[in-house]
Coordinates of C-alpha atoms in Angstrom, one line a residue:
Chain Z
M1 CA -27.9 -32.9 -17.9
P2 CA -26.3 -32.8 -14.3
T3 CA -29.1 -33.6 -11.7
Y4 CA -30.0 -30.8 -9.1
N5 CA -32.8 -29.7 -6.8
Q6 CA -33.4 -26.1 -5.5
A7 CA -34.1 -25.9 -1.9
E8 CA -34.8 -22.5 0.1
A9 CA -34.1 -19.1 -1.0
I10 CA -30.9 -18.0 0.0
L11 CA -30.6 -14.4 -1.4
Q12 CA -33.6 -12.5 -2.1
V13 CA -33.6 -9.1 -3.4
Q14 CA -36.8 -7.1 -3.7
D15 CA -37.4 -4.1 -5.7
V16 CA -34.2 -2.5 -4.7
G17 CA -33.1 0.9 -5.8
V18 CA -30.5 3.2 -5.0
A19 CA -30.3 7.0 -5.9
Y20 CA -27.5 9.8 -4.7
G21 CA -29.6 13.0 -4.2
D22 CA -31.7 13.3 -7.2
K23 CA -29.8 10.8 -9.3
Q24 CA -30.9 7.4 -9.4
I25 CA -28.6 4.6 -10.1
I26 CA -30.4 1.6 -10.2
Q27 CA -33.9 0.5 -9.5
N28 CA -36.7 -2.0 -9.5
I29 CA -33.6 -4.8 -9.1
N30 CA -35.7 -8.4 -8.3
F31 CA -34.3 -11.4 -8.1
T32 CA -34.2 -14.8 -5.8
E33 CA -31.3 -17.3 -5.6
K34 CA -32.1 -20.7 -3.8
D35 CA -29.8 -23.0 -2.3
V36 CA -28.7 -25.6 -5.0
L37 CA -28.3 -29.2 -3.9
R38 CA -26.8 -31.8 -6.2
P39 CA -26.7 -35.5 -5.0
D40 CA -23.5 -36.8 -3.5
Q41 CA -21.8 -33.7 -3.5
V42 CA -21.6 -30.0 -1.7
Q43 CA -22.5 -27.5 -4.3
G44 CA -22.6 -23.9 -3.5
Q45 CA -23.8 -21.2 -5.8
T46 CA -22.4 -19.1 -8.3
I47 CA -23.7 -16.0 -10.0
A48 CA -22.5 -13.4 -12.4
F49 CA -23.5 -10.3 -13.2
V50 CA -22.6 -8.7 -16.5
G51 CA -23.2 -5.4 -18.2
R52 CA -21.9 -2.4 -19.7
S53 CA -20.1 0.4 -17.5
G54 CA -21.9 2.7 -15.5
R55 CA -25.0 0.8 -15.5
G56 CA -24.9 0.2 -11.6
K57 CA -23.1 -3.1 -11.0
S58 CA -20.9 -1.7 -8.5
T59 CA -23.9 0.4 -6.9
L60 CA -25.8 -3.0 -6.5
F61 CA -23.0 -5.1 -5.6
R62 CA -22.1 -2.4 -2.5
S63 CA -25.7 -2.8 -1.6
L64 CA -25.7 -6.4 -1.6
A65 CA -22.6 -6.5 0.9
G66 CA -24.6 -4.3 3.0
L67 CA -21.9 -1.2 2.4
E68 CA -24.4 0.7 0.9
K69 CA -28.0 1.2 2.2
P70 CA -30.5 0.8 -0.6
T71 CA -33.0 3.8 -0.8
Q72 CA -36.0 1.5 -2.0
G73 CA -36.5 -2.2 -1.1
T74 CA -35.1 -4.7 0.8
I75 CA -32.0 -7.4 0.5
L76 CA -32.4 -10.9 2.5
I77 CA -30.0 -13.5 3.1
S78 CA -30.0 -16.6 4.9
D79 CA -29.9 -16.0 9.0
L80 CA -27.3 -18.8 9.8
D81 CA -27.3 -17.6 13.8
A82 CA -31.4 -17.9 13.7
Q83 CA -33.2 -21.1 14.5
E84 CA -34.2 -23.1 11.1
Q85 CA -37.6 -22.9 10.4
E86 CA -39.0 -26.0 8.4
G87 CA -35.4 -27.4 8.1
H88 CA -33.8 -24.5 6.8
P89 CA -32.2 -21.0 8.2
P90 CA -34.9 -17.9 7.8
L91 CA -34.1 -14.8 5.7
R92 CA -33.0 -11.4 7.2
G93 CA -32.1 -8.0 5.8
V94 CA -28.3 -7.8 5.2
R95 CA -25.9 -6.1 7.2
E96 CA -22.6 -4.4 7.0
G97 CA -20.2 -7.2 7.3
D98 CA -22.9 -10.0 6.5
V99 CA -21.4 -10.6 3.2
G100 CA -17.5 -10.8 2.2
F101 CA -16.3 -8.1 -0.4
V102 CA -13.6 -8.5 -2.6
S103 CA -12.6 -5.4 -4.5
Q104 CA -11.3 -5.2 -8.1
N105 CA -8.1 -4.1 -6.6
Y106 CA -7.9 -6.9 -4.0
V107 CA -7.2 -4.5 -1.0
L108 CA -5.7 -5.5 2.1
F109 CA -4.8 -4.2 5.2
R110 CA -1.1 -2.7 4.5
H111 CA 0.0 -3.1 8.1
K112 CA -0.8 -6.7 8.6
T113 CA 1.1 -9.9 7.2
I114 CA -0.8 -12.6 5.9
E115 CA -1.0 -14.7 9.0
Q116 CA -1.9 -11.6 11.0
A117 CA -5.0 -10.7 8.3
M118 CA -6.3 -14.3 8.4
E119 CA -6.4 -14.3 12.4
F120 CA -7.9 -11.0 12.3
A121 CA -10.8 -12.3 9.7
M122 CA -11.3 -15.1 12.2
R123 CA -11.5 -12.9 15.2
K124 CA -15.3 -13.1 15.5
R125 CA -15.5 -16.6 14.8
E126 CA -17.1 -18.0 18.0
D127 CA -17.7 -21.4 16.6
V128 CA -14.0 -22.3 16.4
S129 CA -11.4 -22.3 19.4
E130 CA -8.0 -20.3 19.2
T131 CA -6.4 -23.7 18.7
E132 CA -8.8 -24.6 15.9
K133 CA -8.2 -21.2 14.3
G134 CA -4.5 -21.4 14.0
K135 CA -4.8 -24.8 12.5
M136 CA -7.6 -23.9 10.0
I137 CA -5.4 -20.7 9.0
T138 CA -2.5 -22.9 8.7
Q139 CA -4.3 -25.4 6.5
H140 CA -5.9 -22.7 4.2
L141 CA -2.7 -21.0 3.7
K142 CA -0.9 -24.3 2.5
D143 CA -4.2 -25.0 0.3
W144 CA -4.2 -21.7 -1.1
G145 CA -0.4 -21.8 -1.8
L146 CA 0.6 -18.9 0.8
Y147 CA 1.9 -20.8 3.6
Q148 CA 5.3 -19.9 2.6
V149 CA 4.5 -16.0 2.5
K150 CA 2.6 -16.1 5.6
D151 CA 5.0 -13.5 7.5
Q152 CA 4.8 -11.0 4.5
Y153 CA 3.2 -7.9 4.2
P154 CA 0.8 -7.3 1.0
N155 CA 3.5 -4.7 -0.4
E156 CA 5.9 -7.7 -0.4
L157 CA 3.5 -10.0 -2.2
S158 CA 3.0 -10.6 -5.8
G159 CA -0.3 -9.9 -7.6
G160 CA -1.7 -13.6 -7.6
Q161 CA -0.7 -14.1 -3.9
R162 CA -2.7 -10.8 -2.7
Q163 CA -5.7 -12.0 -4.7
R164 CA -5.7 -15.2 -3.0
T165 CA -4.9 -13.5 0.2
A166 CA -7.9 -11.2 -0.5
I167 CA -10.2 -13.9 -1.2
L168 CA -9.0 -16.3 1.5
E169 CA -9.4 -13.6 4.3
Q170 CA -13.4 -13.5 3.4
V171 CA -13.7 -17.2 3.5
L172 CA -12.3 -17.5 6.8
S173 CA -14.4 -14.8 7.9
S174 CA -16.9 -17.0 7.8
T175 CA -19.4 -15.3 5.5
N176 CA -21.1 -17.7 3.0
Y177 CA -21.7 -14.8 0.7
I178 CA -18.7 -13.6 -1.1
I179 CA -19.1 -10.7 -3.4
M180 CA -16.1 -10.2 -5.9
D181 CA -15.8 -6.9 -8.1
E182 CA -14.4 -7.6 -11.2
P183 CA -12.0 -10.4 -10.1
F184 CA -10.6 -11.0 -13.5
S185 CA -10.1 -7.6 -14.5
G186 CA -6.3 -7.0 -15.6
L187 CA -5.1 -10.4 -14.4
D188 CA -2.7 -12.8 -16.8
V189 CA -3.9 -16.2 -17.9
G190 CA -2.1 -17.7 -14.4
N191 CA -3.7 -15.3 -12.2
I192 CA -7.0 -15.9 -13.9
Q193 CA -6.7 -19.6 -13.5
N194 CA -5.8 -18.8 -9.5
V195 CA -9.0 -17.1 -9.1
I196 CA -10.8 -19.8 -10.7
N197 CA -9.4 -22.4 -8.7
A198 CA -10.4 -20.0 -5.5
F199 CA -14.0 -20.2 -6.9
K200 CA -13.7 -24.2 -6.9
L201 CA -12.6 -24.1 -3.5
I202 CA -15.3 -21.8 -2.3
N203 CA -17.9 -23.6 -4.2
L204 CA -16.8 -27.0 -2.5
S205 CA -16.4 -25.5 0.9
H206 CA -19.9 -25.3 1.8
E207 CA -23.8 -26.1 0.7
L208 CA -24.7 -22.3 1.4
A209 CA -21.4 -20.9 0.1
T210 CA -22.4 -18.2 -2.4
I211 CA -20.2 -16.1 -4.6
I212 CA -21.5 -13.2 -6.5
F213 CA -19.3 -11.8 -9.2
C214 CA -19.1 -9.5 -12.0
T215 CA -16.9 -9.3 -15.1
H216 CA -16.8 -7.9 -18.8
D217 CA -15.5 -11.4 -19.7
I218 CA -18.8 -13.1 -20.9
E219 CA -17.0 -16.3 -21.6
L220 CA -15.8 -16.7 -18.1
A221 CA -19.2 -15.6 -16.8
V222 CA -20.7 -18.3 -18.6
E223 CA -17.8 -21.0 -17.6
L224 CA -18.0 -20.3 -14.0
A225 CA -21.8 -19.2 -13.2
D226 CA -24.7 -21.3 -12.7
S227 CA -27.0 -18.3 -12.6
L228 CA -26.6 -15.0 -14.9
Y229 CA -28.0 -11.7 -14.7
V230 CA -27.3 -9.0 -17.3
I231 CA -27.5 -5.3 -15.8
G232 CA -28.4 -2.3 -18.2
Y233 CA -30.9 0.1 -19.3
P234 CA -34.3 -1.0 -20.0
T235 CA -35.8 -0.3 -23.4
K236 CA -38.6 2.4 -22.8
P237 CA -42.1 1.7 -24.0
G238 CA -42.1 4.1 -26.6
G239 CA -38.3 3.1 -27.9
G240 CA -34.8 4.1 -26.7
L241 CA -33.2 3.2 -23.6
D242 CA -34.1 4.3 -20.2
N243 CA -31.2 6.0 -18.1
V244 CA -31.3 3.9 -14.7
G245 CA -29.8 0.5 -14.3
T246 CA -31.9 -2.8 -13.6
L247 CA -31.9 -6.2 -14.4
V248 CA -32.9 -6.6 -17.9
K249 CA -32.2 -10.4 -18.3
H250 CA -31.6 -13.8 -16.5
F251 CA -30.2 -16.8 -17.8
D252 CA -30.3 -19.9 -15.6
L253 CA -27.3 -22.0 -16.4
K254 CA -28.7 -25.2 -14.6
A255 CA -31.9 -25.2 -16.5
R256 CA -30.0 -25.0 -19.6
G257 CA -28.1 -27.9 -18.3
I258 CA -24.4 -26.5 -19.0
A259 CA -23.7 -25.4 -15.2
W260 CA -20.8 -26.8 -13.7
S261 CA -19.7 -28.5 -17.0
D262 CA -15.8 -29.2 -17.5
Q263 CA -15.9 -28.5 -21.3
F264 CA -17.0 -25.0 -23.0
S265 CA -19.3 -26.8 -25.4
R266 CA -21.2 -25.5 -28.0
E267 CA -24.1 -24.7 -25.9
H268 CA -22.0 -22.1 -23.7
Q269 CA -20.9 -20.6 -26.7
L270 CA -24.3 -20.0 -28.0
L271 CA -25.1 -18.4 -24.4
V272 CA -22.0 -16.1 -24.9
E273 CA -23.8 -14.7 -27.7
E274 CA -27.2 -14.6 -26.5
V275 CA -25.8 -12.5 -23.4
K276 CA -23.6 -10.3 -25.5
Q277 CA -26.7 -9.2 -27.5
A278 CA -28.4 -8.4 -24.3
I279 CA -25.7 -6.5 -23.1
L280 CA -25.5 -4.3 -26.1
D281 CA -29.3 -4.0 -26.1
S282 CA -29.1 -2.4 -22.9
Chain K
M1 CA 31.3 2.2 -13.5
A2 CA 28.8 2.1 -16.5
N3 CA 29.7 3.8 -19.5
L4 CA 29.9 7.3 -19.4
N5 CA 27.7 8.9 -21.6
I6 CA 27.6 12.8 -20.6
A7 CA 25.2 13.4 -23.6
S8 CA 22.4 11.6 -21.7
W9 CA 23.0 13.8 -18.8
F10 CA 21.3 16.3 -20.6
K11 CA 18.5 14.4 -21.9
P12 CA 14.8 15.0 -20.3
F13 CA 13.6 11.9 -18.6
E14 CA 16.7 9.7 -19.3
R15 CA 17.4 7.2 -16.6
I16 CA 21.1 6.9 -15.6
A17 CA 23.2 4.9 -13.3
K18 CA 23.5 5.5 -9.5
E19 CA 27.1 6.2 -10.0
H20 CA 26.5 9.0 -12.5
T21 CA 24.0 10.5 -10.3
A22 CA 26.0 10.6 -7.6
L23 CA 29.0 12.0 -10.1
I24 CA 26.5 14.6 -11.0
S25 CA 26.0 15.7 -7.5
G26 CA 29.7 15.9 -7.0
V27 CA 30.2 18.0 -10.0
W28 CA 27.6 20.2 -8.9
I29 CA 28.8 20.5 -5.2
V30 CA 32.5 21.0 -6.5
L31 CA 30.9 24.1 -8.8
V32 CA 29.0 25.8 -5.8
L33 CA 32.4 25.4 -3.7
A34 CA 34.3 26.8 -6.4
L35 CA 31.9 29.6 -7.1
W36 CA 32.0 30.4 -3.2
F37 CA 36.2 30.5 -3.1
I38 CA 36.3 32.2 -6.5
G39 CA 33.2 34.6 -5.8
T40 CA 34.4 35.8 -2.6
S41 CA 38.4 36.1 -3.4
G42 CA 38.2 39.8 -4.6
A43 CA 38.1 43.0 -2.6
T44 CA 34.5 43.4 -2.6
K45 CA 32.4 40.3 -1.1
L46 CA 28.8 40.1 -1.2
F47 CA 29.2 37.0 0.8
P48 CA 31.7 35.8 3.3
P49 CA 34.6 33.7 2.5
P50 CA 35.2 30.2 3.3
S51 CA 37.9 31.3 5.7
L52 CA 35.6 33.8 7.3
V53 CA 33.0 31.2 7.8
W54 CA 35.3 28.4 9.2
A55 CA 36.4 31.3 11.9
G56 CA 32.9 32.0 12.8
F57 CA 32.2 28.2 13.1
V58 CA 35.2 27.8 15.5
D59 CA 34.1 30.7 17.6
L60 CA 30.9 29.3 17.6
F61 CA 32.2 25.8 18.9
N62 CA 34.3 27.4 21.5
E63 CA 31.1 29.2 22.9
G64 CA 29.4 26.0 23.3
L65 CA 27.5 25.4 19.9
V66 CA 26.9 22.0 20.9
R67 CA 25.4 23.2 24.0
H68 CA 23.1 25.3 22.0
V69 CA 22.3 22.5 19.4
G70 CA 21.1 20.5 21.9
S71 CA 18.8 23.2 23.8
S72 CA 17.3 23.9 20.2
L73 CA 16.7 20.0 19.8
W74 CA 15.3 19.7 23.4
L75 CA 13.0 22.4 22.4
C76 CA 12.4 21.2 19.2
A77 CA 11.5 17.6 20.6
Q78 CA 9.1 18.9 23.6
A79 CA 7.0 20.8 21.3
T80 CA 7.1 18.3 18.4
V81 CA 6.0 15.4 20.9
I82 CA 2.8 17.3 22.2
S83 CA 1.8 19.1 18.9
I84 CA 1.8 15.5 17.2
V85 CA -0.3 14.1 19.8
V86 CA -2.7 17.0 19.9
S87 CA -2.7 16.8 16.3
L88 CA -3.3 13.1 16.0
V89 CA -6.3 13.5 18.1
V90 CA -7.9 16.0 16.1
A91 CA -7.2 14.3 13.0
Y92 CA -8.2 11.0 14.1
L93 CA -11.6 12.6 15.3
A94 CA -12.3 14.2 11.9
P95 CA -14.0 11.4 10.2
I96 CA -16.7 11.9 13.0
P97 CA -19.2 14.5 11.5
A98 CA -19.7 16.0 14.7
F99 CA -15.8 16.9 15.0
R100 CA -15.0 17.3 11.5
P101 CA -15.5 21.1 11.3
V102 CA -13.3 21.6 14.5
A103 CA -10.4 19.6 12.5
V104 CA -10.9 21.9 9.4
M105 CA -11.1 24.8 11.2
L106 CA -7.9 24.4 12.8
S107 CA -6.2 23.6 9.6
R108 CA -7.4 26.9 8.2
M109 CA -6.0 28.8 10.9
R110 CA -2.4 28.1 10.0
Y111 CA -3.0 31.1 8.3
L112 CA -2.9 33.2 11.1
P113 CA -0.1 35.5 11.7
L114 CA 2.5 34.7 14.7
T115 CA 2.9 37.9 16.0
G116 CA -0.2 38.9 17.2
I117 CA -1.2 35.5 18.8
T118 CA 1.8 35.6 21.0
F119 CA 0.7 38.2 22.6
Y120 CA -2.3 36.7 24.1
M121 CA -0.1 33.5 24.9
A122 CA 2.1 35.7 26.7
M123 CA -0.8 36.4 28.8
V124 CA -1.6 33.1 29.9
V125 CA 2.1 31.7 30.3
N126 CA 4.7 33.2 32.7
D127 CA 7.6 31.1 32.1
A128 CA 9.7 32.1 29.1
R129 CA 10.8 28.4 28.2
D130 CA 6.9 27.2 28.4
M131 CA 6.0 30.3 26.1
Q132 CA 8.5 29.2 23.7
V133 CA 7.3 25.6 23.8
L134 CA 3.6 26.8 23.5
V135 CA 4.1 29.0 20.6
L136 CA 6.0 26.0 18.8
V137 CA 3.0 23.8 19.7
V138 CA 0.5 25.9 18.7
F139 CA 2.0 26.7 15.2
M140 CA 3.3 23.3 14.7
S141 CA -0.1 21.9 15.5
L142 CA -1.8 23.7 12.8
Y143 CA 0.7 22.3 10.2
F144 CA 0.6 19.0 11.3
I145 CA -3.3 18.7 11.4
T146 CA -3.5 19.9 7.7
S147 CA -1.2 17.3 6.8
L148 CA -2.7 14.8 8.7
L149 CA -6.2 15.5 7.5
G150 CA -4.6 15.3 4.3
V151 CA -3.5 11.8 4.8
V152 CA -6.8 10.6 6.3
A153 CA -8.8 12.1 3.1
A154 CA -6.8 9.8 0.8
I155 CA -7.3 6.8 2.4
P156 CA -9.3 5.1 -0.8
Q157 CA -13.1 4.3 -0.3
E158 CA -12.1 0.6 -0.9
E159 CA -9.8 0.1 2.0
L160 CA -12.6 1.3 4.5
D161 CA -14.9 -1.2 2.9
H162 CA -12.4 -3.8 2.9
A163 CA -12.4 -3.7 6.8
R164 CA -16.2 -3.1 6.9
S165 CA -16.7 -6.3 5.0
L166 CA -14.6 -8.3 7.3
Q167 CA -17.1 -7.3 10.1
C168 CA -15.3 -4.4 11.5
S169 CA -17.5 -1.6 13.5
R170 CA -16.9 1.8 12.4
W171 CA -14.7 2.4 15.4
E172 CA -12.8 -0.4 14.5
V173 CA -12.5 0.7 10.9
L174 CA -11.3 3.9 12.5
W175 CA -8.5 2.0 14.6
E176 CA -7.6 -0.4 12.0
V177 CA -7.5 1.5 8.9
V178 CA -6.8 5.4 9.7
I179 CA -4.9 4.8 13.2
K180 CA -3.0 1.7 12.8
G181 CA -3.0 1.4 9.1
R182 CA -1.6 4.7 8.3
L183 CA 1.1 5.1 11.7
D184 CA 4.1 5.2 9.1
Y185 CA 2.3 8.3 7.7
V186 CA 2.7 10.0 11.0
I187 CA 6.5 10.0 10.8
E188 CA 6.2 11.2 7.4
V189 CA 4.2 14.0 8.1
L190 CA 6.7 14.8 10.7
R191 CA 9.2 14.9 8.5
Q192 CA 7.7 16.9 6.1
N193 CA 6.5 19.7 8.7
L194 CA 9.6 19.9 10.7
A195 CA 11.6 21.6 8.2
I196 CA 8.7 24.5 8.8
T197 CA 9.5 24.0 12.5
W198 CA 12.9 24.2 12.6
M199 CA 12.7 27.4 10.4
M200 CA 10.6 28.7 13.4
L201 CA 13.0 28.3 16.0
V202 CA 14.9 31.7 15.1
T203 CA 11.8 33.7 15.9
V204 CA 10.7 31.6 19.1
E205 CA 14.2 31.3 20.8
S206 CA 14.5 34.8 20.9
I207 CA 11.9 35.0 23.3
L208 CA 14.1 33.7 25.8
I209 CA 17.7 34.2 25.2
A210 CA 19.0 32.6 28.6
A211 CA 17.9 29.3 27.5
G212 CA 20.3 29.5 24.3
G213 CA 19.8 27.6 21.1
L214 CA 20.6 28.1 17.6
G215 CA 18.1 31.1 17.2
V216 CA 19.6 32.8 19.9
L217 CA 23.4 32.4 18.4
I218 CA 22.0 33.7 14.9
K219 CA 20.4 36.6 16.7
N220 CA 23.4 37.6 18.2
S221 CA 25.7 37.3 15.3
D222 CA 22.9 39.2 13.2
R223 CA 23.3 42.5 16.0
F224 CA 27.0 42.6 15.4
A225 CA 26.7 41.8 11.6
N226 CA 29.1 39.0 12.0
H227 CA 28.7 37.5 8.5
G228 CA 31.1 34.7 8.7
R229 CA 29.1 33.4 12.1
I230 CA 25.9 33.8 10.7
V231 CA 26.7 31.6 7.5
A232 CA 28.4 29.3 9.7
L233 CA 25.1 28.9 11.5
Q234 CA 23.0 28.5 8.7
I235 CA 25.0 25.8 7.6
V236 CA 24.8 24.1 11.1
I237 CA 21.0 24.5 11.1
L238 CA 20.8 22.9 7.7
L239 CA 22.8 20.0 8.6
V240 CA 21.1 19.5 11.6
G241 CA 17.8 19.6 10.1
L242 CA 19.2 16.9 7.4
G243 CA 20.4 14.7 9.9
I244 CA 16.7 14.8 11.6
D245 CA 15.1 14.3 8.3
V246 CA 17.5 11.0 7.2
F247 CA 16.6 9.9 11.0
L248 CA 13.2 10.2 10.5
N249 CA 13.2 8.5 7.2
F250 CA 15.2 6.0 8.7
L251 CA 13.2 5.3 11.8
R252 CA 9.8 5.0 9.7
R253 CA 11.8 2.5 7.2
L254 CA 13.0 0.6 10.5
L255 CA 9.7 0.6 12.2
F256 CA 7.4 -0.2 9.6
R257 CA 8.6 -2.8 7.0
Y258 CA 5.3 -2.5 4.9
S259 CA 6.0 1.2 4.5
K260 CA 6.9 2.6 1.1
I261 CA 5.6 6.1 0.8

């Protein structure tokens, strides 16, 4: 089992609910994710959400990204601009733009070339000089296999190049949190591998780097995540399912000793079955 | 040339080679011309024969057709520039809740009839040329606003969210996604609506005959029932309109490499 420790909370979701008019979409969402520390290596966090369609995953993601204001509860993230308290950044309410958001369709600015999009993504970073920004962009474009197409517009890119551009844009925008809404949906094997590689690059980039994603591919969720939540309809006390989404199950892959593994073991497979059952029951 | 399989020309949704498409278009043109020649060769003529239309065209050319075309184009250009600026301001303000009702109301006003409104315009504008421009601007703007509102409304929420997730303020979202991100659509809207403007020329140019223009020529020809000239003018108007359409499409592709509408 890999050795690890957990430090301060980096994401705290307290009693979050979202309603559109009279229609409650999600409610009572509570969870806390902490910074994971592994000896002698930089380790970010990878959190997966799975569940049946229409259970509120996208609504929760939009709330986590600050794009949708919850009607109830609070979402707190690390405030990296504030002075550290007891050796770690304090938490504050999430705001629009705090969290990178990569949509299922890998949306990009249609009027910007890849390089222009990266420059735009970095425009608000005051911790880096203009010269350094240029160097960083070049280096990242090379690392992510996009340098050759840096002067091309989104409509001139392949699907895989669009994905990497959309993810890299958020990486360079410097938010430590990146939410990806079904990043594997509709991708071929090669492009799925591209996204997996992107996950690894992000995870190794910063201790606080946190990827939150949802998928219908349970095997991939179990393979990549170190923490996995099932969102669904809870069972009512009298039997039958409620009709408002909430978190019905949490699987901590770190505690089970199967996180960050290069092999998809029998334990992983057993977990897949457990997760599938939890989804079917909700 | 690809294998000629005429049966495939009559099969719904069949994909055919470009040369065949050109060939089919050519056949249709020949058919229309043949119909025109044959249909107007008898004693009774419902439509002027090609010879009469050609004579009408030569007459028009000698009377300064080029100058009249220039006058119409200039009028059209003036009105287009003003109306597109006005329409863009209105359409770009539409995402702001306080201004949205104004934009929607202006769009609905395209159903207003031209005649009644021109009377009130004549009361505030003294110069006839200005009056022509104003009438065109008012009516073009209503159509432009309608189309531009459609462009803004069609922007997917995902694009707005993408900009917001990159720390864009709401004003930056408006600038990057709606204004800069849809500039190529403005040319497309212009292209689609210019046909309406072009049709309005006849009415508008009749306000000031001294200024000339294709509308004046048509009106004069109509008065003397000179059918050869009328058809010649219709053809000229159609060709100039098509020329503008092709030019705008070319301009969009030239200026906006990313544009694939």
